[in-house]
mmCIF file of C-alpha atoms in Angstrom:
data_model
loop_
_atom_site.group_PDB
_atom_site.id
_atom_site.type_symbol
_atom_site.label_atom_id
_atom_site.label_comp_id
_atom_site.label_asym_id
_atom_site.label_seq_id
_atom_site.Cartn_x
_atom_site.Cartn_y
_atom_site.Cartn_z
ATOM 1 C CA MET T 17 0.000 0.000 0.000
ATOM 2 C CA ILE T 18 1.083 3.568 -0.728
ATOM 3 C CA THR T 19 0.151 6.304 1.731
ATOM 4 C CA ILE T 20 -0.054 9.903 0.550
ATOM 5 C CA ALA T 21 -0.441 12.981 2.748
ATOM 6 C CA ILE T 22 -2.748 15.592 1.221
ATOM 7 C CA ASP T 23 -2.561 19.286 2.066
ATOM 8 C CA ALA T 24 -6.338 19.482 2.126
ATOM 9 C CA MET T 25 -6.491 23.231 2.714
ATOM 10 C CA GLY T 26 -4.061 24.344 -0.011
ATOM 11 C CA GLY T 27 -4.836 25.942 -3.360
ATOM 12 C CA ASP T 28 -7.366 28.455 -4.589
ATOM 13 C CA HIS T 29 -10.341 26.215 -3.757
ATOM 14 C CA GLY T 30 -9.180 24.113 -0.801
ATOM 15 C CA LEU T 31 -11.636 21.496 0.412
ATOM 16 C CA GLU T 32 -14.018 22.070 -2.500
ATOM 17 C CA VAL T 33 -11.399 20.377 -4.669
ATOM 18 C CA THR T 34 -9.242 18.199 -2.418
ATOM 19 C CA ILE T 35 -12.099 16.250 -0.804
ATOM 20 C CA PRO T 36 -13.929 15.064 -3.960
ATOM 21 C CA ALA T 37 -10.599 14.319 -5.636
ATOM 22 C CA SER T 38 -9.455 12.234 -2.660
ATOM 23 C CA ALA T 39 -12.738 10.315 -2.527
ATOM 24 C CA ASN T 40 -12.455 9.553 -6.241
ATOM 25 C CA VAL T 41 -8.862 8.321 -5.911
ATOM 26 C CA VAL T 42 -9.480 5.835 -3.105
ATOM 27 C CA ASP T 43 -12.519 4.481 -4.931
ATOM 28 C CA SER T 44 -10.458 4.060 -8.127
ATOM 29 C CA HIS T 45 -7.232 2.621 -6.669
ATOM 30 C CA GLN T 46 -7.180 -0.194 -4.145
ATOM 31 C CA GLN T 47 -3.479 0.207 -3.319
ATOM 32 C CA ILE T 48 -3.631 3.706 -1.841
ATOM 33 C CA ASN T 49 -4.329 5.273 1.556
ATOM 34 C CA LEU T 50 -4.787 9.016 1.976
ATOM 35 C CA ILE T 51 -4.193 11.250 4.989
ATOM 36 C CA LEU T 52 -6.079 14.537 4.717
ATOM 37 C CA VAL T 53 -4.277 17.267 6.646
ATOM 38 C CA GLY T 54 -5.952 20.471 7.803
ATOM 39 C CA LEU T 55 -8.789 21.871 9.891
ATOM 40 C CA GLU T 56 -10.306 18.649 11.221
ATOM 41 C CA ALA T 57 -13.921 19.728 11.714
ATOM 42 C CA GLN T 58 -14.148 21.237 8.240
ATOM 43 C CA ILE T 59 -12.551 18.203 6.592
ATOM 44 C CA ARG T 60 -14.862 15.716 8.297
ATOM 45 C CA LYS T 61 -17.925 17.806 7.470
ATOM 46 C CA LYS T 62 -16.951 17.955 3.810
ATOM 47 C CA LEU T 63 -16.154 14.229 3.744
ATOM 48 C CA ASP T 64 -19.644 13.475 5.043
ATOM 49 C CA GLN T 65 -21.073 15.312 2.026
ATOM 50 C CA HIS T 66 -19.368 12.992 -0.490
ATOM 51 C CA ARG T 67 -20.148 9.376 -1.195
ATOM 52 C CA CYS T 68 -17.024 7.290 -0.820
ATOM 53 C CA ALA T 69 -17.128 3.505 -0.843
ATOM 54 C CA ASN T 70 -13.639 3.263 0.649
ATOM 55 C CA ARG T 71 -13.850 5.911 3.346
ATOM 56 C CA ASP T 72 -11.886 3.597 5.661
ATOM 57 C CA ARG T 73 -8.757 4.331 3.594
ATOM 58 C CA ILE T 74 -9.019 8.055 4.255
ATOM 59 C CA SER T 75 -7.812 9.373 7.606
ATOM 60 C CA VAL T 76 -7.596 12.913 8.960
ATOM 61 C CA GLN T 77 -4.560 14.593 10.526
ATOM 62 C CA PRO T 78 -5.370 17.871 12.304
ATOM 63 C CA ALA T 79 -3.467 21.067 11.516
ATOM 64 C CA SER T 80 -4.458 24.449 12.897
ATOM 65 C CA GLU T 81 -2.993 26.818 10.281
ATOM 66 C CA ILE T 82 -3.198 27.444 6.533
ATOM 67 C CA VAL T 83 -0.512 28.812 4.236
ATOM 68 C CA ALA T 84 -2.139 31.480 2.093
ATOM 69 C CA MET T 85 -1.345 31.678 -1.603
ATOM 70 C CA ASP T 86 0.389 35.049 -1.106
ATOM 71 C CA ASP T 87 2.301 34.194 2.070
ATOM 72 C CA PRO T 88 6.074 34.790 1.766
ATOM 73 C CA PRO T 89 7.877 31.415 1.856
ATOM 74 C CA ALA T 90 10.096 32.472 4.771
ATOM 75 C CA LEU T 91 7.017 33.389 6.833
ATOM 76 C CA SER T 92 5.377 30.025 6.247
ATOM 77 C CA ILE T 93 8.534 28.205 7.326
ATOM 78 C CA ARG T 94 9.220 30.258 10.470
ATOM 79 C CA LYS T 95 5.751 31.142 11.694
ATOM 80 C CA LYS T 96 3.300 28.521 10.441
ATOM 81 C CA LYS T 97 4.759 25.329 11.837
ATOM 82 C CA ASP T 98 1.319 23.762 12.273
ATOM 83 C CA SER T 99 0.053 24.560 8.797
ATOM 84 C CA SER T 100 -1.606 21.847 6.721
ATOM 85 C CA MET T 101 1.305 22.066 4.285
ATOM 86 C CA ARG T 102 3.995 21.697 6.955
ATOM 87 C CA VAL T 103 2.236 18.884 8.794
ATOM 88 C CA ALA T 104 1.714 16.955 5.539
ATOM 89 C CA ILE T 105 5.429 17.234 4.737
ATOM 90 C CA ASN T 106 6.317 16.225 8.311
ATOM 91 C CA LEU T 107 4.298 13.027 7.827
ATOM 92 C CA VAL T 108 6.570 12.155 4.907
ATOM 93 C CA LYS T 109 9.707 12.935 6.903
ATOM 94 C CA ASP T 110 8.481 10.761 9.792
ATOM 95 C CA GLY T 111 7.790 7.847 7.452
ATOM 96 C CA VAL T 112 4.037 7.904 8.059
ATOM 97 C CA ALA T 113 3.380 8.851 4.420
ATOM 98 C CA ASP T 114 5.266 7.982 1.231
ATOM 99 C CA ALA T 115 4.538 11.270 -0.531
ATOM 100 C CA CYS T 116 2.879 14.658 -0.142
ATOM 101 C CA VAL T 117 0.561 16.503 -2.540
ATOM 102 C CA SER T 118 -0.310 20.188 -2.257
ATOM 103 C CA ALA T 119 -1.954 22.813 -4.458
ATOM 104 C CA GLY T 120 -0.718 25.542 -2.136
ATOM 105 C CA ASN T 121 1.774 28.383 -2.471
ATOM 106 C CA THR T 122 4.584 27.095 -4.719
ATOM 107 C CA GLY T 123 7.383 29.027 -3.037
ATOM 108 C CA ALA T 124 6.238 28.009 0.418
ATOM 109 C CA LEU T 125 5.899 24.363 -0.620
ATOM 110 C CA MET T 126 9.371 24.230 -2.151
ATOM 111 C CA GLY T 127 10.946 26.116 0.746
ATOM 112 C CA THR T 128 9.227 24.051 3.429
ATOM 113 C CA ALA T 129 9.890 20.743 1.692
ATOM 114 C CA LYS T 130 13.564 21.615 1.240
ATOM 115 C CA PHE T 131 13.847 22.707 4.883
ATOM 116 C CA VAL T 132 12.092 19.643 6.314
ATOM 117 C CA LEU T 133 13.165 16.887 3.929
ATOM 118 C CA GLY T 134 16.483 18.178 2.642
ATOM 119 C CA THR T 135 17.917 17.593 -0.809
ATOM 120 C CA ILE T 136 19.604 14.535 -2.250
ATOM 121 C CA ARG T 137 23.339 14.629 -1.595
ATOM 122 C CA GLY T 138 25.042 16.281 -4.551
ATOM 123 C CA ILE T 139 21.943 18.229 -5.685
ATOM 124 C CA ASP T 140 22.325 21.986 -5.297
ATOM 125 C CA ARG T 141 18.703 22.937 -5.940
ATOM 126 C CA PRO T 142 15.454 20.991 -6.326
ATOM 127 C CA ALA T 143 13.435 21.745 -9.458
ATOM 128 C CA ILE T 144 9.836 21.532 -10.598
ATOM 129 C CA CYS T 145 9.334 18.944 -13.340
ATOM 130 C CA ALA T 146 6.050 18.345 -15.152
ATOM 131 C CA ILE T 147 4.723 16.491 -18.183
ATOM 132 C CA LEU T 148 3.289 18.246 -21.234
ATOM 133 C CA PRO T 149 1.567 16.577 -24.197
ATOM 134 C CA ARG T 150 3.234 16.502 -27.599
ATOM 135 C CA ILE T 151 1.992 15.399 -31.000
ATOM 136 C CA THR T 152 2.987 11.820 -30.149
ATOM 137 C CA GLY T 153 3.556 10.915 -26.514
ATOM 138 C CA SER T 154 4.641 13.481 -23.931
ATOM 139 C CA THR T 155 7.529 15.763 -23.012
ATOM 140 C CA TYR T 156 9.022 16.216 -19.554
ATOM 141 C CA ILE T 157 10.273 19.736 -18.823
ATOM 142 C CA LEU T 158 12.140 21.314 -15.914
ATOM 143 C CA ASP T 159 12.573 23.723 -14.224
ATOM 144 C CA LEU T 160 9.107 25.289 -14.195
ATOM 145 C CA GLY T 161 9.649 28.150 -11.780
ATOM 146 C CA ALA T 162 11.621 27.133 -8.707
ATOM 147 C CA ASN T 163 14.998 28.459 -9.878
ATOM 148 C CA VAL T 164 15.521 31.783 -11.620
ATOM 149 C CA ASP T 165 19.313 32.123 -11.657
ATOM 150 C CA VAL T 166 21.033 28.839 -12.452
ATOM 151 C CA SER T 167 24.587 27.786 -13.224
ATOM 152 C CA PRO T 168 25.631 25.350 -15.963
ATOM 153 C CA GLU T 169 26.203 22.677 -13.307
ATOM 154 C CA ILE T 170 22.688 23.089 -11.943
ATOM 155 C CA LEU T 171 21.203 22.793 -15.437
ATOM 156 C CA PHE T 172 23.190 19.601 -15.851
ATOM 157 C CA GLN T 173 21.859 18.280 -12.534
ATOM 158 C CA PHE T 174 18.356 19.003 -13.854
ATOM 159 C CA GLY T 175 19.183 16.796 -16.830
ATOM 160 C CA ILE T 176 20.268 13.920 -14.598
ATOM 161 C CA MET T 177 17.186 14.182 -12.388
ATOM 162 C CA GLY T 178 14.772 14.493 -15.303
ATOM 163 C CA SER T 179 16.306 11.549 -17.115
ATOM 164 C CA GLN T 180 15.900 9.357 -14.069
ATOM 165 C CA LEU T 181 12.310 10.527 -13.646
ATOM 166 C CA ILE T 182 11.497 9.446 -17.200
ATOM 167 C CA GLU T 183 13.262 6.103 -16.821
ATOM 168 C CA SER T 184 11.387 5.349 -13.589
ATOM 169 C CA HIS T 185 7.979 6.557 -14.809
ATOM 170 C CA GLU T 186 8.031 5.452 -18.418
ATOM 171 C CA GLU T 187 10.372 2.463 -18.162
ATOM 172 C CA ARG T 188 12.172 4.107 -21.087
ATOM 173 C CA SER T 189 15.957 3.716 -21.050
ATOM 174 C CA ASN T 190 18.335 6.449 -22.204
ATOM 175 C CA PRO T 191 15.745 9.191 -22.854
ATOM 176 C CA THR T 192 16.754 12.037 -25.143
ATOM 177 C CA VAL T 193 17.624 15.377 -23.510
ATOM 178 C CA GLY T 194 17.653 18.879 -25.003
ATOM 179 C CA LEU T 195 18.429 22.381 -23.720
ATOM 180 C CA LEU T 196 15.722 24.990 -24.352
ATOM 181 C CA ASN T 197 17.276 27.886 -26.244
ATOM 182 C CA ILE T 198 16.466 30.745 -28.630
ATOM 183 C CA GLY T 199 17.753 28.698 -31.554
ATOM 184 C CA VAL T 200 19.217 25.316 -32.395
ATOM 185 C CA GLU T 201 22.494 26.646 -33.798
ATOM 186 C CA GLU T 202 25.656 26.126 -31.755
ATOM 187 C CA GLY T 203 26.372 29.829 -31.368
ATOM 188 C CA LYS T 204 22.952 30.761 -29.951
ATOM 189 C CA GLY T 205 22.263 31.543 -26.282
ATOM 190 C CA ASP T 206 24.111 33.117 -23.387
ATOM 191 C CA GLU T 207 27.312 31.887 -21.777
ATOM 192 C CA THR T 208 25.459 29.866 -19.139
ATOM 193 C CA ILE T 209 23.613 27.694 -21.618
ATOM 194 C CA LYS T 210 26.710 27.305 -23.795
ATOM 195 C CA ALA T 211 28.705 26.076 -20.801
ATOM 196 C CA ALA T 212 25.833 23.756 -19.820
ATOM 197 C CA ALA T 213 25.820 22.319 -23.339
ATOM 198 C CA GLU T 214 29.476 21.325 -22.942
ATOM 199 C CA LEU T 215 28.653 19.455 -19.723
ATOM 200 C CA PHE T 216 25.840 17.601 -21.470
ATOM 201 C CA LYS T 217 28.015 16.758 -24.484
ATOM 202 C CA ASN T 218 30.709 15.248 -22.268
ATOM 203 C CA SER T 219 28.283 13.171 -20.187
ATOM 204 C CA SER T 220 26.574 9.807 -20.573
ATOM 205 C CA LEU T 221 23.189 11.486 -21.045
ATOM 206 C CA ASN T 222 21.531 11.105 -24.435
ATOM 207 C CA TYR T 223 21.962 14.781 -25.296
ATOM 208 C CA VAL T 224 20.512 15.920 -28.655
ATOM 209 C CA GLY T 225 21.450 19.617 -28.515
ATOM 210 C CA TYR T 226 19.469 22.839 -28.338
ATOM 211 C CA VAL T 227 15.719 22.853 -28.915
ATOM 212 C CA GLU T 228 13.270 25.712 -29.413
ATOM 213 C CA ALA T 229 9.940 26.198 -27.646
ATOM 214 C CA ASP T 230 7.835 24.707 -30.457
ATOM 215 C CA HIS T 231 9.784 21.476 -29.963
ATOM 216 C CA ILE T 232 8.043 20.981 -26.609
ATOM 217 C CA PHE T 233 4.823 20.018 -28.396
ATOM 218 C CA MET T 234 5.908 19.137 -31.918
ATOM 219 C CA GLY T 235 9.318 17.521 -31.436
ATOM 220 C CA GLY T 236 10.542 14.160 -30.248
ATOM 221 C CA THR T 237 12.812 15.081 -27.338
ATOM 222 C CA ASP T 238 11.852 13.285 -24.125
ATOM 223 C CA LEU T 239 13.280 15.815 -21.644
ATOM 224 C CA ILE T 240 13.746 19.562 -22.091
ATOM 225 C CA VAL T 241 15.929 21.402 -19.578
ATOM 226 C CA CYS T 242 15.786 25.144 -18.868
ATOM 227 C CA ASP T 243 15.857 27.680 -16.050
ATOM 228 C CA GLY T 244 12.722 28.462 -14.063
ATOM 229 C CA VAL T 245 11.856 31.639 -15.964
ATOM 230 C CA LEU T 246 11.821 30.032 -19.414
ATOM 231 C CA GLY T 247 10.039 26.949 -18.087
ATOM 232 C CA ASN T 248 7.311 28.833 -16.270
ATOM 233 C CA VAL T 249 6.644 31.095 -19.255
ATOM 234 C CA ALA T 250 6.438 28.070 -21.556
ATOM 235 C CA LEU T 251 4.041 26.291 -19.180
ATOM 236 C CA LYS T 252 1.682 29.233 -18.656
ATOM 237 C CA ALA T 253 1.719 30.122 -22.351
ATOM 238 C CA SER T 254 0.842 26.548 -23.315
ATOM 239 C CA GLU T 255 -2.069 26.465 -20.882
ATOM 240 C CA GLY T 256 -3.338 29.778 -22.229
ATOM 241 C CA VAL T 257 -3.065 28.659 -25.855
ATOM 242 C CA ALA T 258 -4.961 25.428 -25.125
ATOM 243 C CA GLN T 259 -7.771 27.349 -23.423
ATOM 244 C CA PHE T 260 -7.791 29.911 -26.242
ATOM 245 C CA ILE T 261 -8.138 27.225 -28.902
ATOM 246 C CA MET T 262 -11.017 25.544 -27.078
ATOM 247 C CA SER T 263 -12.761 28.902 -26.569
ATOM 248 C CA VAL T 264 -12.455 29.770 -30.257
ATOM 249 C CA ILE T 265 -13.830 26.363 -31.278
ATOM 250 C CA LYS T 266 -16.775 26.800 -28.905
ATOM 251 C CA GLN T 267 -17.500 30.334 -30.163
ATOM 252 C CA GLU T 268 -17.457 29.260 -33.788
ATOM 253 C CA PHE T 269 -19.652 26.190 -33.301
ATOM 254 C CA THR T 270 -22.259 28.214 -31.384
ATOM 255 C CA SER T 271 -22.265 31.277 -33.646
ATOM 256 C CA SER T 272 -25.158 30.109 -35.855
ATOM 257 C CA VAL T 273 -27.834 27.450 -36.133
ATOM 258 C CA PHE T 274 -25.937 25.774 -38.984
ATOM 259 C CA ASN T 275 -22.738 25.688 -36.954
ATOM 260 C CA LYS T 276 -24.612 24.233 -33.971
ATOM 261 C CA LEU T 277 -25.905 21.419 -36.180
ATOM 262 C CA SER T 278 -22.379 20.892 -37.500
ATOM 263 C CA ALA T 279 -21.146 20.638 -33.927
ATOM 264 C CA LEU T 280 -23.558 17.767 -33.262
ATOM 265 C CA ALA T 281 -22.108 15.830 -36.175
ATOM 266 C CA ALA T 282 -18.551 16.646 -35.118
ATOM 267 C CA ARG T 283 -19.099 15.932 -31.410
ATOM 268 C CA PRO T 284 -16.954 12.753 -31.223
ATOM 269 C CA THR T 285 -14.025 14.537 -32.869
ATOM 270 C CA LEU T 286 -14.500 17.655 -30.742
ATOM 271 C CA ASN T 287 -14.542 15.563 -27.572
ATOM 272 C CA ALA T 288 -11.314 13.866 -28.638
ATOM 273 C CA VAL T 289 -9.666 17.240 -29.303
ATOM 274 C CA LYS T 290 -10.875 18.560 -25.950
ATOM 275 C CA SER T 291 -9.475 15.539 -24.168
ATOM 276 C CA ARG T 292 -6.051 15.866 -25.817
ATOM 277 C CA LEU T 293 -5.848 19.591 -24.984
ATOM 278 C CA ASP T 294 -7.175 19.241 -21.430
ATOM 279 C CA HIS T 295 -4.323 20.472 -19.222
ATOM 280 C CA ARG T 296 -5.964 18.872 -16.182
ATOM 281 C CA ARG T 297 -4.754 15.468 -17.418
ATOM 282 C CA TYR T 298 -1.188 16.665 -16.921
ATOM 283 C CA ASN T 299 -1.645 18.363 -13.570
ATOM 284 C CA GLY T 300 0.969 17.476 -10.988
ATOM 285 C CA ALA T 301 4.613 18.523 -10.993
ATOM 286 C CA ASN T 302 7.357 16.674 -9.133
ATOM 287 C CA LEU T 303 9.526 18.750 -6.789
ATOM 288 C CA ILE T 304 12.457 16.699 -7.912
ATOM 289 C CA GLY T 305 15.765 16.562 -6.024
ATOM 290 C CA LEU T 306 14.286 16.285 -2.535
ATOM 291 C CA ASN T 307 14.835 13.294 -0.258
ATOM 292 C CA ALA T 308 11.206 12.254 -0.737
ATOM 293 C CA VAL T 309 8.351 12.611 -3.204
ATOM 294 C CA VAL T 310 6.492 15.931 -3.108
ATOM 295 C CA VAL T 311 4.031 16.813 -5.878
ATOM 296 C CA LYS T 312 2.753 20.304 -6.613
ATOM 297 C CA SER T 313 -0.728 20.665 -8.063
ATOM 298 C CA HIS T 314 -1.767 23.771 -9.953
ATOM 299 C CA GLY T 315 -3.304 26.192 -7.451
ATOM 300 C CA SER T 316 -6.448 26.662 -9.529
ATOM 301 C CA ALA T 317 -6.920 22.958 -10.297
ATOM 302 C CA ASP T 318 -10.403 21.503 -10.073
ATOM 303 C CA ALA T 319 -11.197 18.083 -8.605
ATOM 304 C CA THR T 320 -10.287 16.299 -11.835
ATOM 305 C CA GLY T 321 -6.916 18.011 -12.032
ATOM 306 C CA PHE T 322 -6.120 17.418 -8.366
ATOM 307 C CA ARG T 323 -7.014 13.741 -8.744
ATOM 308 C CA HIS T 324 -4.383 13.466 -11.469
ATOM 309 C CA ALA T 325 -1.828 15.101 -9.150
ATOM 310 C CA ILE T 326 -2.518 12.473 -6.475
ATOM 311 C CA GLU T 327 -2.208 9.682 -9.042
ATOM 312 C CA TYR T 328 1.073 11.197 -10.235
ATOM 313 C CA ALA T 329 2.391 11.130 -6.660
ATOM 314 C CA MET T 330 1.287 7.522 -6.347
ATOM 315 C CA LYS T 331 3.230 6.623 -9.483
ATOM 316 C CA SER T 332 6.333 8.479 -8.294
ATOM 317 C CA SER T 333 6.225 6.813 -4.885
ATOM 318 C CA GLY T 334 6.284 3.332 -6.353
ATOM 319 C CA SER T 335 9.083 3.984 -8.854
ATOM 320 C CA GLY T 336 12.125 4.278 -6.564
ATOM 321 C CA LEU T 337 12.783 7.725 -8.034
ATOM 322 C CA VAL T 338 14.731 9.200 -5.112
ATOM 323 C CA GLU T 339 17.025 6.187 -4.930
ATOM 324 C CA ARG T 340 17.700 6.271 -8.681
ATOM 325 C CA ILE T 341 18.651 9.945 -8.616
ATOM 326 C CA SER T 342 20.853 9.429 -5.554
ATOM 327 C CA GLN T 343 22.771 6.626 -7.259
ATOM 328 C CA HIS T 344 23.398 8.596 -10.460
ATOM 329 C CA ILE T 345 24.421 11.763 -8.636
ATOM 330 C CA ALA T 346 26.788 9.743 -6.448
ATOM 331 C CA ALA T 347 28.323 8.174 -9.552
ATOM 332 C CA ARG T 348 28.826 11.623 -11.082
ATOM 333 C CA MET T 349 30.451 12.937 -7.887
ATOM 334 C CA GLU T 350 32.800 9.960 -7.881
ATOM 335 C CA THR T 351 33.714 10.542 -11.530
ATOM 336 C CA GLU T 352 34.382 14.228 -10.902
ATOM 337 C CA ALA T 353 36.559 13.369 -7.892
ATOM 338 C CA VAL T 354 38.647 10.990 -10.013
ATOM 339 C CA ARG T 355 39.085 13.650 -12.704
ATOM 340 C CA GLU T 356 40.081 16.268 -10.135
ATOM 341 C CA ASN T 357 42.628 13.962 -8.539
ATOM 342 C CA ALA T 358 44.051 13.111 -11.952
ATOM 343 C CA SER T 359 44.392 16.776 -12.896
ATOM 344 C CA THR T 360 46.235 17.646 -9.671
ATOM 345 C CA ALA T 361 48.508 14.607 -9.697
#
């Protein structure tokens, strides 16, 4: 059984989303237990309003505080030690839960998780890694907003972590890796990305070179590495474009009686398009590089989206992800030590 701690109070909608999503998950997966963390009376009241055949696999852990979406990360760490977010992460640290899921304040979640759980030895900074759909299959991309200023070495660490995430999730060996850049030519980009490219070239990773933003959805690269600014812009832009396309399709098919009749005939195709462009299916980003599994849900996610985030955490928990990253980082540190000793001999 896998046990996941849920920050039930986090996100824009709190219990209105986390409770129905949790009930759906335990009724759909027999191998999971959930611990809902937050204001106990409110959680139990909301649970009583939802039918759940497997209520016995949902427990409640009281927490007296809530991290607001605009709380500074430092404040949440120092002052809100009994928040639903902090208590959920503590359950992972104490071994009570295998993973934590929260839709709360991203900065506070990353800061608290790093403070409580620590990072894998050899990892300078954790990153946010998520999955985006492409024309065939899916693309993993990191970092999506946790790190603004990064060094070439940190970008390379992102590549190692992302590669191991793909291998553990997809059972796909030697995934391809690209660096997000303003062009694919060798001379493009700033000095940081050029130096990072050299690290990738001289590594055992399956590096394919620079890729541009359209490659995220139309290319064939399994993992795309970038700093948090580029990644977050790409993520938010893609969500906006998907919603824009669906809105335009809806407007056009409802603009006249003839178009409404056409929509009835095209309904199966329209439903398929809607499903493929539904960003809720890809909700859930791994805070990768920590000593345990922590998954960030989009703050505005609905129950369907949050359910996918819980299922993503379940998949990560059973994949041995942390151990895989630790082993590969340790091997890299050993290799670098040998090279350093050789150069000084």
